[in-house]
CSV table of C-alpha atoms and ligand atoms in Angstrom, one decimal:
chain,number,residue,atom,x,y,z
A,36,MET,CA,107.7,-48.3,232.0
A,37,TRP,CA,108.1,-46.1,228.7
A,38,CYS,CA,105.9,-43.5,229.9
A,39,SER,CA,109.1,-42.1,232.6
A,40,ARG,CA,111.3,-41.9,229.3
A,41,VAL,CA,111.9,-39.3,227.1
A,42,PHE,CA,112.5,-40.0,223.6
A,43,SER,CA,115.0,-38.1,221.2
A,44,VAL,CA,115.4,-37.6,217.5
A,45,GLU,CA,118.0,-36.4,215.8
A,46,LEU,CA,116.8,-34.6,212.4
A,47,ASN,CA,120.2,-32.5,210.9
A,48,GLY,CA,122.0,-32.8,213.8
A,49,ALA,CA,119.6,-31.1,216.2
A,50,PRO,CA,117.6,-33.0,218.7
A,51,PHE,CA,113.5,-32.6,218.5
A,52,TYR,CA,112.2,-34.4,222.5
A,53,PHE,CA,109.0,-36.2,223.1
A,54,ALA,CA,107.2,-38.1,225.5
A,55,VAL,CA,104.0,-40.6,226.0
A,56,LYS,CA,101.0,-40.0,228.0
A,57,GLU,CA,98.0,-42.3,228.7
A,58,LYS,CA,95.7,-38.8,228.7
A,59,HIS,CA,95.9,-35.8,226.2
A,60,LEU,CA,95.4,-32.5,227.8
A,61,GLY,CA,95.7,-30.6,224.1
A,62,GLU,CA,99.2,-30.4,224.3
A,63,ASP,CA,100.9,-29.9,221.0
A,64,VAL,CA,101.6,-32.1,218.7
A,65,PRO,CA,105.6,-33.1,219.4
A,66,ARG,CA,107.9,-31.2,216.1
A,67,VAL,CA,109.1,-34.7,214.5
A,68,PHE,CA,105.2,-35.5,213.4
A,69,ARG,CA,104.0,-32.1,212.7
A,70,ASP,CA,105.1,-32.1,208.9
A,71,VAL,CA,104.4,-35.3,208.5
A,72,GLN,CA,101.6,-35.7,206.3
A,73,ASN,CA,98.3,-37.5,207.5
A,74,ARG,CA,98.0,-41.0,206.9
A,75,ASP,CA,101.8,-41.6,206.7
A,76,LYS,CA,103.5,-43.4,209.6
A,77,CYS,CA,106.5,-43.7,211.8
A,78,TYR,CA,108.4,-46.1,213.6
A,79,SER,CA,111.2,-46.9,216.7
A,80,VAL,CA,113.2,-49.4,216.9
A,81,LEU,CA,115.2,-49.4,219.5
A,82,VAL,CA,118.0,-51.6,220.8
A,83,TYR,CA,117.7,-53.8,223.7
A,84,CYS,CA,120.6,-53.4,226.2
A,85,SER,CA,121.4,-56.7,226.9
A,86,ARG,CA,123.7,-57.8,229.5
A,87,ASP,CA,126.8,-58.4,227.0
A,88,ARG,CA,127.6,-55.0,225.9
A,89,ILE,CA,129.8,-56.2,223.3
A,90,LYS,CA,127.1,-57.9,221.4
A,91,THR,CA,124.6,-54.6,221.8
A,92,ALA,CA,127.0,-52.5,220.6
A,93,LYS,CA,127.9,-54.8,217.7
A,94,PHE,CA,124.6,-55.0,216.7
A,95,TYR,CA,123.9,-51.8,217.3
A,96,GLY,CA,125.9,-50.7,214.1
A,97,GLU,CA,125.0,-53.7,212.5
A,98,LEU,CA,121.6,-52.7,212.8
A,99,LYS,CA,121.9,-49.2,210.4
A,100,ASP,CA,123.3,-51.4,208.2
A,101,LYS,CA,120.6,-53.6,207.8
A,102,LEU,CA,118.2,-50.9,208.0
A,103,LEU,CA,119.9,-48.7,205.1
A,104,ARG,CA,120.1,-51.7,203.2
A,105,ASP,CA,116.6,-53.2,203.2
A,106,LEU,CA,114.2,-50.2,204.3
A,107,PRO,CA,112.7,-48.8,201.5
A,108,PRO,CA,115.0,-45.9,199.6
A,109,GLU,CA,112.5,-43.3,200.4
A,110,CYS,CA,112.1,-44.2,204.4
A,111,ARG,CA,114.2,-41.5,206.1
A,112,LEU,CA,116.3,-42.3,208.7
A,113,SER,CA,117.0,-40.8,211.7
A,114,PRO,CA,119.4,-41.6,215.1
A,115,MET,CA,116.8,-41.7,217.6
A,116,SER,CA,117.3,-42.5,221.3
A,117,SER,CA,115.3,-43.2,224.6
A,118,PHE,CA,116.2,-42.1,228.6
A,119,LEU,CA,115.0,-41.4,231.9
A,120,PRO,CA,116.3,-37.9,232.6
A,121,LYS,CA,119.4,-37.9,235.0
A,122,VAL,CA,119.7,-41.3,234.9
A,123,ARG,CA,123.1,-42.6,234.3
A,124,ASP,CA,123.3,-45.8,232.1
A,125,SER,CA,119.8,-45.2,231.1
A,126,LEU,CA,119.8,-44.4,227.2
A,127,VAL,CA,118.7,-46.6,225.2
A,128,LYS,CA,119.8,-46.3,221.3
A,129,GLY,CA,117.8,-47.0,217.9
A,130,TYR,CA,116.2,-45.4,214.9
A,131,PHE,CA,113.2,-43.5,214.0
A,132,LEU,CA,112.3,-44.1,210.1
A,133,LYS,CA,109.7,-42.2,208.5
A,134,GLY,CA,107.7,-43.6,205.9
A,135,ASN,CA,105.1,-42.9,203.7
A,136,SER,CA,102.1,-44.6,202.5
A,137,ASP,CA,103.5,-46.5,199.4
A,138,THR,CA,106.4,-47.7,201.7
A,139,SER,CA,105.0,-49.1,204.9
A,140,SER,CA,103.9,-52.0,203.5
A,141,PRO,CA,107.7,-53.2,203.1
A,142,ILE,CA,109.2,-51.1,206.2
A,143,GLU,CA,106.6,-53.3,208.2
A,144,ARG,CA,107.6,-56.3,207.0
A,145,LEU,CA,110.8,-56.1,207.8
A,146,LEU,CA,110.2,-54.4,211.3
A,147,SER,CA,108.0,-57.7,212.1
A,148,ASP,CA,111.1,-59.9,211.2
A,149,LEU,CA,113.2,-57.4,213.3
A,150,ILE,CA,111.3,-57.7,216.2
A,151,GLN,CA,111.1,-61.8,216.2
A,152,HIS,CA,114.4,-62.1,215.4
A,153,ASP,CA,117.0,-59.9,217.3
A,154,PRO,CA,116.7,-58.0,220.8
A,155,VAL,CA,114.5,-55.0,219.8
A,156,LEU,CA,111.8,-52.7,220.4
A,157,VAL,CA,109.7,-51.7,217.7
A,158,CYS,CA,106.7,-48.6,218.6
A,159,SER,CA,104.7,-47.2,215.3
A,160,TYR,CA,103.6,-43.5,215.1
A,161,SER,CA,100.2,-42.9,213.6
A,162,PRO,CA,97.9,-40.1,213.2
A,163,ALA,CA,94.5,-40.7,216.6
A,164,GLU,CA,91.2,-40.9,215.8
A,165,ASP,CA,90.6,-37.3,216.0
A,166,GLY,CA,93.2,-36.6,213.5
A,167,GLN,CA,94.7,-34.3,215.3
A,168,GLN,CA,97.4,-35.8,217.9
A,169,TRP,CA,99.4,-39.1,217.6
A,170,THR,CA,99.4,-41.9,218.9
A,171,GLN,CA,102.6,-44.4,219.8
A,172,HIS,CA,101.8,-47.9,219.6
A,173,MET,CA,104.6,-51.0,221.2
A,174,TRP,CA,104.6,-54.0,218.6
A,175,SER,CA,104.2,-57.1,220.9
A,176,GLU,CA,105.5,-60.0,219.5
A,177,THR,CA,103.4,-63.6,219.7
A,178,ALA,CA,104.3,-67.1,219.0
A,179,SER,CA,104.3,-66.4,215.2
A,180,GLN,CA,102.7,-62.8,214.5
A,181,VAL,CA,103.7,-59.3,215.9
A,182,MET,CA,100.9,-57.2,216.9
A,183,ASP,CA,100.1,-53.4,217.6
A,184,VAL,CA,99.3,-53.7,221.4
A,185,ALA,CA,96.0,-52.2,221.0
A,186,LYS,CA,96.3,-49.2,223.2
A,187,GLY,CA,98.1,-45.9,222.0
A,188,TYR,CA,99.8,-43.6,224.0
A,189,TYR,CA,99.5,-39.9,223.5
A,190,VAL,CA,102.6,-38.6,221.8
A,191,VAL,CA,103.3,-35.2,223.1
A,192,PRO,CA,106.1,-32.2,223.2
A,193,SER,CA,109.2,-32.9,225.8
A,194,GLU,CA,111.4,-29.9,227.3
A,195,ALA,CA,115.0,-31.1,226.3
A,196,PRO,CA,116.5,-32.3,229.4
A,197,GLU,CA,119.0,-31.0,231.2
A,198,TYR,CA,121.7,-32.7,230.2
A,199,HIS,CA,122.2,-33.9,226.9
A,200,PRO,CA,121.1,-37.4,226.7
A,201,SER,CA,124.6,-39.3,225.2
A,202,THR,CA,126.3,-37.8,228.4
A,203,LEU,CA,124.2,-40.3,230.4
A,204,ASN,CA,126.5,-43.3,229.3
A,205,ILE,CA,129.5,-41.4,228.2
A,206,ILE,CA,131.2,-42.6,231.2
A,207,ASN,CA,132.6,-46.5,230.9
A,208,SER,CA,131.0,-46.6,227.4
A,209,ASP,CA,132.6,-43.6,225.4
A,210,VAL,CA,136.0,-42.7,228.3
A,211,PHE,CA,137.2,-45.4,230.6
A,212,TYR,CA,138.6,-44.3,233.8
A,213,SER,CA,141.0,-46.8,234.8
A,214,PHE,CA,142.6,-49.8,232.9
A,215,ASP,CA,140.5,-52.5,234.4
A,216,GLU,CA,137.8,-51.2,232.6
A,217,ALA,CA,139.0,-50.9,229.3
A,218,TYR,CA,140.4,-54.1,229.8
A,219,ASP,CA,137.2,-55.4,230.5
A,220,VAL,CA,135.9,-54.5,227.5
A,221,MET,CA,139.2,-55.9,225.9
A,222,LYS,CA,138.9,-58.9,227.3
A,223,LYS,CA,135.5,-59.5,226.5
A,224,CYS,CA,135.8,-58.9,222.6
A,225,GLY,CA,138.9,-61.5,222.4
A,226,ASP,CA,136.2,-64.3,221.8
A,227,ILE,CA,134.7,-62.6,218.8
A,228,ILE,CA,137.9,-60.2,217.5
A,229,PRO,CA,140.4,-62.2,216.9
A,230,GLU,CA,142.4,-58.5,216.6
A,231,ALA,CA,141.5,-57.9,220.2
A,232,LYS,CA,143.9,-60.9,221.7
A,233,ALA,CA,146.5,-59.2,220.0
A,234,VAL,CA,146.1,-56.5,221.7
A,235,LEU,CA,145.9,-58.2,225.1
A,236,GLU,CA,149.0,-59.8,224.1
A,237,LEU,CA,150.8,-56.5,224.0
A,238,LEU,CA,149.3,-54.9,227.4
A,239,PRO,CA,151.8,-54.4,230.4
A,240,SER,CA,151.7,-56.9,233.0
A,241,ARG,CA,150.5,-54.2,235.8
A,242,VAL,CA,150.0,-50.5,235.6
A,243,GLU,CA,150.9,-49.6,238.6
A,244,ALA,CA,153.2,-46.7,238.3
A,245,ARG,CA,156.8,-47.6,237.8
A,246,ASN,CA,158.6,-45.2,239.7
A,247,LYS,CA,158.1,-41.8,238.4
A,248,PRO,CA,160.4,-41.1,235.7
A,249,ASP,CA,163.3,-38.7,236.3
A,250,PHE,CA,162.6,-36.6,233.3
A,251,PRO,CA,159.8,-34.1,232.4
A,252,VAL,CA,157.4,-35.6,230.4
A,253,ILE,CA,155.4,-33.1,227.7
A,254,VAL,CA,152.5,-33.8,225.8
A,255,ILE,CA,151.7,-32.2,222.8
A,256,GLU,CA,147.7,-32.2,221.7
A,257,GLY,CA,146.0,-30.5,219.1
A,258,LEU,CA,143.7,-30.7,216.2
A,259,ASP,CA,145.3,-32.6,213.4
A,260,ALA,CA,147.4,-30.4,211.3
A,261,THR,CA,148.0,-27.8,214.2
A,262,GLY,CA,152.1,-28.5,213.6
A,263,LYS,CA,152.3,-31.2,216.6
A,264,THR,CA,154.3,-33.4,215.0
A,265,THR,CA,156.8,-30.6,213.9
A,266,LEU,CA,157.0,-29.3,217.0
A,267,THR,CA,157.7,-32.7,218.8
A,268,GLU,CA,160.7,-32.9,216.4
A,269,SER,CA,162.1,-30.0,217.2
A,270,LEU,CA,161.6,-30.8,220.9
A,271,LYS,CA,163.2,-34.3,220.6
A,272,ASP,CA,165.7,-32.5,219.0
A,273,THR,CA,166.4,-29.6,221.1
A,274,LEU,CA,166.0,-30.9,224.8
A,275,GLY,CA,168.0,-34.3,223.5
A,276,ALA,CA,164.2,-36.5,224.6
A,277,THR,CA,162.8,-40.0,223.6
A,278,LEU,CA,159.9,-39.0,220.8
A,279,LEU,CA,156.7,-41.4,221.4
A,280,PRO,CA,153.4,-41.4,219.5
A,281,SER,CA,150.2,-42.1,221.0
A,282,PRO,CA,148.8,-44.6,220.3
A,283,PRO,CA,151.9,-46.6,220.5
A,284,GLU,CA,153.4,-48.2,217.6
A,285,CYS,CA,153.4,-51.6,218.5
A,286,LEU,CA,149.3,-50.8,218.0
A,287,SER,CA,149.8,-49.8,214.5
A,288,PRO,CA,149.0,-52.9,213.1
A,289,TRP,CA,145.3,-52.7,214.4
A,290,ARG,CA,144.3,-49.6,214.3
A,291,ALA,CA,142.9,-49.7,211.1
A,292,HIS,CA,140.8,-52.6,212.8
A,293,PHE,CA,139.9,-50.8,216.2
A,294,ASP,CA,138.7,-47.7,213.7
A,295,GLN,CA,136.4,-49.6,212.1
A,296,GLU,CA,134.3,-50.8,215.4
A,297,PRO,CA,131.9,-49.3,217.5
A,298,PRO,CA,132.4,-46.5,219.8
A,299,LEU,CA,132.4,-48.8,222.8
A,300,ILE,CA,135.1,-51.1,221.7
A,301,ARG,CA,136.8,-48.7,219.4
A,302,ARG,CA,137.9,-46.3,222.5
A,303,ALA,CA,138.7,-49.1,224.9
A,304,PHE,CA,141.5,-49.9,222.4
A,305,TYR,CA,142.4,-45.9,222.3
A,306,ALA,CA,142.6,-46.2,226.0
A,307,LEU,CA,144.3,-49.0,226.6
A,308,GLY,CA,147.3,-47.7,224.0
A,309,ASN,CA,147.5,-44.9,226.7
A,310,TYR,CA,148.5,-47.1,229.4
A,311,ILE,CA,150.9,-49.2,227.4
A,312,SER,CA,152.2,-45.5,226.4
A,313,ALA,CA,152.7,-44.7,230.0
A,314,ASP,CA,155.0,-47.8,230.8
A,315,GLN,CA,157.0,-47.2,228.0
A,316,ILE,CA,157.1,-43.3,229.4
A,317,GLY,CA,158.3,-44.8,232.5
A,318,LEU,CA,161.2,-46.5,231.0
A,319,LYS,CA,162.5,-43.7,228.8
A,320,GLY,CA,161.5,-41.5,231.0
A,321,MET,CA,164.4,-42.8,233.2
A,322,LYS,CA,167.1,-41.6,231.1
A,323,THR,CA,165.6,-38.5,228.8
A,324,PRO,CA,163.0,-35.7,229.4
A,325,VAL,CA,160.0,-37.9,227.0
A,326,ILE,CA,158.1,-35.7,224.0
A,327,VAL,CA,154.7,-37.4,223.9
A,328,ASP,CA,152.4,-36.9,220.4
A,329,ARG,CA,149.0,-36.9,221.5
A,330,PHE,CA,147.6,-38.8,224.9
A,331,TRP,CA,145.2,-39.0,227.3
A,332,HIS,CA,143.4,-35.7,226.2
A,333,SER,CA,142.7,-36.9,223.2
A,334,THR,CA,141.3,-40.0,223.9
A,335,ALA,CA,138.8,-38.6,226.0
A,336,ALA,CA,137.8,-35.4,224.2
A,337,TYR,CA,137.4,-37.0,220.8
A,338,ALA,CA,135.1,-39.5,222.2
A,339,ILE,CA,133.4,-37.1,224.4
A,340,ALA,CA,132.8,-34.9,220.9
A,341,THR,CA,131.6,-38.1,219.2
A,342,ALA,CA,129.4,-39.3,221.6
A,343,VAL,CA,127.8,-36.0,222.2
A,344,SER,CA,126.2,-34.2,219.1
A,345,GLY,CA,125.0,-30.6,218.4
A,346,PRO,CA,126.6,-27.3,219.7
A,347,VAL,CA,129.0,-26.8,222.1
A,348,CYS,CA,126.6,-26.3,225.3
A,349,ASN,CA,125.6,-29.6,224.5
A,350,LEU,CA,128.7,-31.0,226.2
A,351,PRO,CA,128.7,-32.2,230.3
A,352,GLY,CA,129.4,-28.9,232.0
A,353,GLU,CA,133.0,-27.7,233.2
A,354,GLY,CA,133.7,-29.5,236.1
A,355,SER,CA,132.6,-33.0,235.6
A,356,GLU,CA,133.1,-36.0,236.5
A,357,VAL,CA,133.8,-37.0,232.9
A,358,TYR,CA,136.6,-35.0,232.2
A,359,CYS,CA,138.8,-36.2,234.9
A,360,TRP,CA,142.1,-37.9,235.1
A,361,PRO,CA,142.0,-41.6,235.1
A,362,SER,CA,143.1,-42.4,238.7
A,363,ASP,CA,145.8,-45.1,237.2
A,364,LEU,CA,147.2,-43.3,234.8
A,365,PHE,CA,150.4,-41.4,234.7
A,366,GLN,CA,150.1,-37.6,234.7
A,367,PRO,CA,152.7,-35.9,232.6
A,368,SER,CA,154.6,-33.1,233.6
A,369,LEU,CA,152.7,-30.7,231.3
A,370,VAL,CA,150.2,-30.8,228.6
A,371,VAL,CA,150.2,-28.0,225.5
A,372,LEU,CA,147.3,-27.7,223.5
A,373,LEU,CA,148.4,-25.9,219.9
A,374,THR,CA,145.8,-24.3,218.5
A,375,LEU,CA,145.1,-22.9,215.1
A,376,ASP,CA,142.1,-20.7,212.9
A,377,PRO,CA,140.3,-23.0,211.5
A,378,GLU,CA,141.3,-21.4,207.9
A,379,GLU,CA,145.1,-22.0,208.6
A,380,ARG,CA,144.5,-25.3,209.5
A,381,LYS,CA,142.9,-26.0,206.3
A,382,ARG,CA,145.6,-24.2,204.5
A,383,ARG,CA,148.5,-26.8,206.1
A,384,LEU,CA,146.2,-29.8,205.5
A,385,ARG,CA,146.0,-29.2,201.9
A,386,ASN,CA,150.1,-28.9,201.7
A,387,ARG,CA,150.1,-32.0,203.9
A,388,GLY,CA,148.3,-33.7,201.3
A,389,GLN,CA,147.7,-36.8,203.1
A,390,GLY,CA,144.9,-39.3,204.4
A,391,LYS,CA,142.8,-38.4,207.3
A,392,THR,CA,141.2,-40.4,210.0
A,393,ASP,CA,137.3,-40.2,209.0
A,394,GLU,CA,137.1,-38.6,212.5
A,395,GLU,CA,139.4,-36.0,211.1
A,396,GLU,CA,137.7,-35.8,208.0
A,397,GLU,CA,134.2,-35.1,210.3
A,398,LEU,CA,136.4,-31.8,211.8
A,399,ASP,CA,136.6,-30.6,208.4
A,400,HIS,CA,133.1,-30.5,207.3
A,401,ASN,CA,131.6,-30.3,210.8
A,402,GLN,CA,132.8,-27.0,212.7
A,403,LEU,CA,130.8,-27.9,215.3
A,404,PHE,CA,132.4,-31.2,216.0
A,405,ARG,CA,135.6,-29.3,215.9
A,406,LEU,CA,134.5,-27.0,218.2
A,407,ARG,CA,133.6,-29.6,220.6
A,408,VAL,CA,136.9,-31.0,220.7
A,409,GLU,CA,138.6,-28.2,221.6
A,410,GLU,CA,136.0,-27.9,223.9
A,411,ALA,CA,136.7,-30.9,225.8
A,412,TYR,CA,140.4,-30.9,225.1
A,413,ARG,CA,139.9,-27.6,227.6
A,414,ARG,CA,137.5,-28.8,230.2
A,415,ILE,CA,139.9,-32.0,231.2
A,416,SER,CA,141.5,-31.4,233.9
A,417,GLY,CA,144.3,-33.1,236.2
A,418,PRO,CA,146.6,-31.7,234.3
A,419,ALA,CA,145.2,-29.6,232.7
A,420,CYS,CA,146.5,-28.2,229.4
A,421,VAL,CA,148.2,-24.8,228.5
A,422,THR,CA,147.0,-23.6,225.4
A,423,VAL,CA,149.5,-22.1,222.5
A,424,ASP,CA,148.7,-20.8,219.4
A,425,ALA,CA,150.2,-22.2,216.6
A,426,SER,CA,149.5,-19.8,214.0
A,427,PRO,CA,153.5,-18.0,214.2
A,428,SER,CA,155.9,-20.1,212.4
A,429,ALA,CA,157.1,-23.4,213.5
A,430,ASP,CA,160.6,-21.9,215.3
A,431,ARG,CA,158.7,-19.4,217.0
A,432,VAL,CA,155.8,-22.0,218.4
A,433,LEU,CA,159.1,-24.0,219.0
A,434,GLN,CA,160.9,-21.3,221.4
A,435,GLN,CA,157.0,-20.6,222.9
A,436,VAL,CA,157.0,-24.1,224.1
A,437,LEU,CA,160.3,-24.1,225.3
A,438,LEU,CA,159.7,-21.4,227.3
A,439,LEU,CA,156.8,-23.1,228.7
A,440,ILE,CA,158.8,-26.1,229.6
A,441,ARG,CA,161.8,-24.6,231.1
A,442,GLY,CA,159.2,-22.9,233.5
A,443,LYS,CA,157.6,-25.7,234.7
A,444,CYS,CA,159.5,-28.1,234.7
A,445,HIS,CA,163.1,-26.5,235.3
A,446,LEU,CA,164.9,-28.1,232.4
B,705,ADP,N1,153.9,-23.5,212.8
B,705,ADP,C1,154.1,-23.8,211.2
B,705,ADP,N2,153.7,-23.0,210.6
B,705,ADP,C2,153.1,-23.3,209.6
B,705,ADP,N3,153.0,-24.6,208.9
B,705,ADP,C3,153.4,-25.4,209.9
B,705,ADP,C4,154.2,-24.9,211.2
B,705,ADP,N4,154.4,-26.0,212.2
B,705,ADP,C5,153.8,-27.3,211.0
B,705,ADP,N5,153.2,-26.9,209.8
B,705,ADP,C6,152.9,-27.2,208.6
B,705,ADP,O1,151.8,-28.2,209.0
B,705,ADP,C7,151.8,-29.2,208.1
B,705,ADP,C8,150.9,-29.8,209.3
B,705,ADP,O2,151.5,-30.1,210.4
B,705,ADP,P1,151.7,-31.7,211.2
B,705,ADP,O3,153.7,-31.2,211.9
B,705,ADP,O4,152.3,-32.3,210.3
B,705,ADP,O5,150.9,-31.2,212.2
B,705,ADP,P2,150.1,-32.8,212.9
B,705,ADP,O6,151.4,-33.0,213.6
B,705,ADP,O7,149.4,-32.1,214.0
B,705,ADP,O8,148.7,-33.2,212.3
B,705,ADP,C9,152.9,-30.0,207.8
B,705,ADP,O9,153.1,-29.6,206.4
B,705,ADP,C10,154.3,-28.8,208.2
B,705,ADP,O10,155.0,-28.5,207.5
B,706,CDP,N1,146.0,-40.9,222.5
B,706,CDP,C1,145.1,-41.1,221.3
B,706,CDP,C2,145.6,-40.5,220.1
B,706,CDP,C3,144.8,-40.6,219.3
B,706,CDP,N2,143.6,-41.3,219.3
B,706,CDP,C4,142.4,-41.1,218.1
B,706,CDP,O1,143.3,-40.9,216.8
B,706,CDP,C5,142.6,-39.7,216.2
B,706,CDP,C6,143.7,-38.7,215.8
B,706,CDP,O2,145.0,-39.5,215.6
B,706,CDP,P1,145.7,-39.5,214.2
B,706,CDP,O3,146.5,-40.7,214.0
B,706,CDP,O4,144.7,-38.6,213.2
B,706,CDP,O5,146.7,-37.6,214.6
B,706,CDP,P2,147.2,-36.9,213.4
B,706,CDP,O6,148.2,-37.7,213.2
B,706,CDP,O7,146.3,-36.1,213.3
B,706,CDP,O8,148.4,-36.4,215.1
B,706,CDP,C7,142.0,-39.0,217.1
B,706,CDP,O9,140.4,-39.6,215.9
B,706,CDP,C8,141.7,-40.1,218.2
B,706,CDP,O10,140.2,-40.5,218.3
B,706,CDP,C9,142.9,-41.5,220.8
B,706,CDP,O11,141.9,-41.7,220.8
B,706,CDP,N3,144.1,-41.3,221.6
């Protein structure tokens, strides 16, 4: 089964691919193994996907903490995955370990213990007998001891797949396209996370749209410090509108908790927040225009940009189903995306001087992440966002957006 799989190891944010073969036809040694010293060993630990997705997601996070805590400090740990190219939901995640001859004993003790108690697949990699090639040995667990399966497979370089491997598992793991899919995750969390029970109680009893609001609903999107708060407050005053934040205020007590959870659970939390907001929009929109500070675009764009690593070209292509609006979620009249030059955004962040979420921290020092979020924002459709340059004065930005609203929403 593992023969048709491709393996990907991420070193310094860039993926390196390899495959395993029974026979060697003179292929190169994959890049990941090239600069490893002879007699050193590498290992992979992949987490089996059990039927219980919540347990698998939790275990994957805990495994990293355990490895970082218990492995010798010289051992290098990199994210790794194994997947079947183009096969949806085929991605299995884990870690790749590089050890030297001094560290192989403690590493192997730890891995032996893991394979006996946890849902993991362990492989070790070592130079073949000819000293030129590298082989993969899958570990198997017998009643009392762990053994290297005798026969090794050769590791050979593999081309980068057409689709970045993380895109295979985005749908309903990182981005949810219906209330029911996100609800299902939160419901299953109820047994192990008390906070999930509290969230379930806040959810609307039905998602079918209330009557369409009589008044326009305008969503303002953009990275942190692009001026969303400033603009939404002014729009509220100018239009006599109701201003709703997203996630909704009722979720505030639980947000810090869910920000610590693995992506599956964290993203389900934010997805459900949009349905609560939609319910509030339906109510308020019967009486006044509604301005919403972030909505579905933020939920999907950050989730996609985090799931996929590397440059923008790794994102699912434009038009991919990944960028589709959930069919059961209220569609606003207009979505405005504020964009800002990165230096000006940093200057505004410094001036504001508030705390940031880890994701917002990441935006600061990881240019590629910022570019991926912005591009994902632009690719989401149904409704697509209208981009507005947020660098002019706050008043000029307001005037610009009012023009758009009047053109689109007949206000
Ligand atoms: N058009 C603008 N020109 C200059 N500074 C602005 C503008 N809009 C907002 N700011 C300032 O930039 C900072 C970030 O704005 P804020 O509205 O809090 O952004 P966000 O809600 O998107 O994080 C604040 O200090 C705000 O006063
Ligand atoms: N509707 C929303 C709103 C926020 N979010 C998440 O919340 C984070 C940004 O929230 P924030 O409160 O820091 O935003 P601002 O205060 O900068 O507007 C993003 O990293 C998103 O992951 C979301 O997923 N869906």
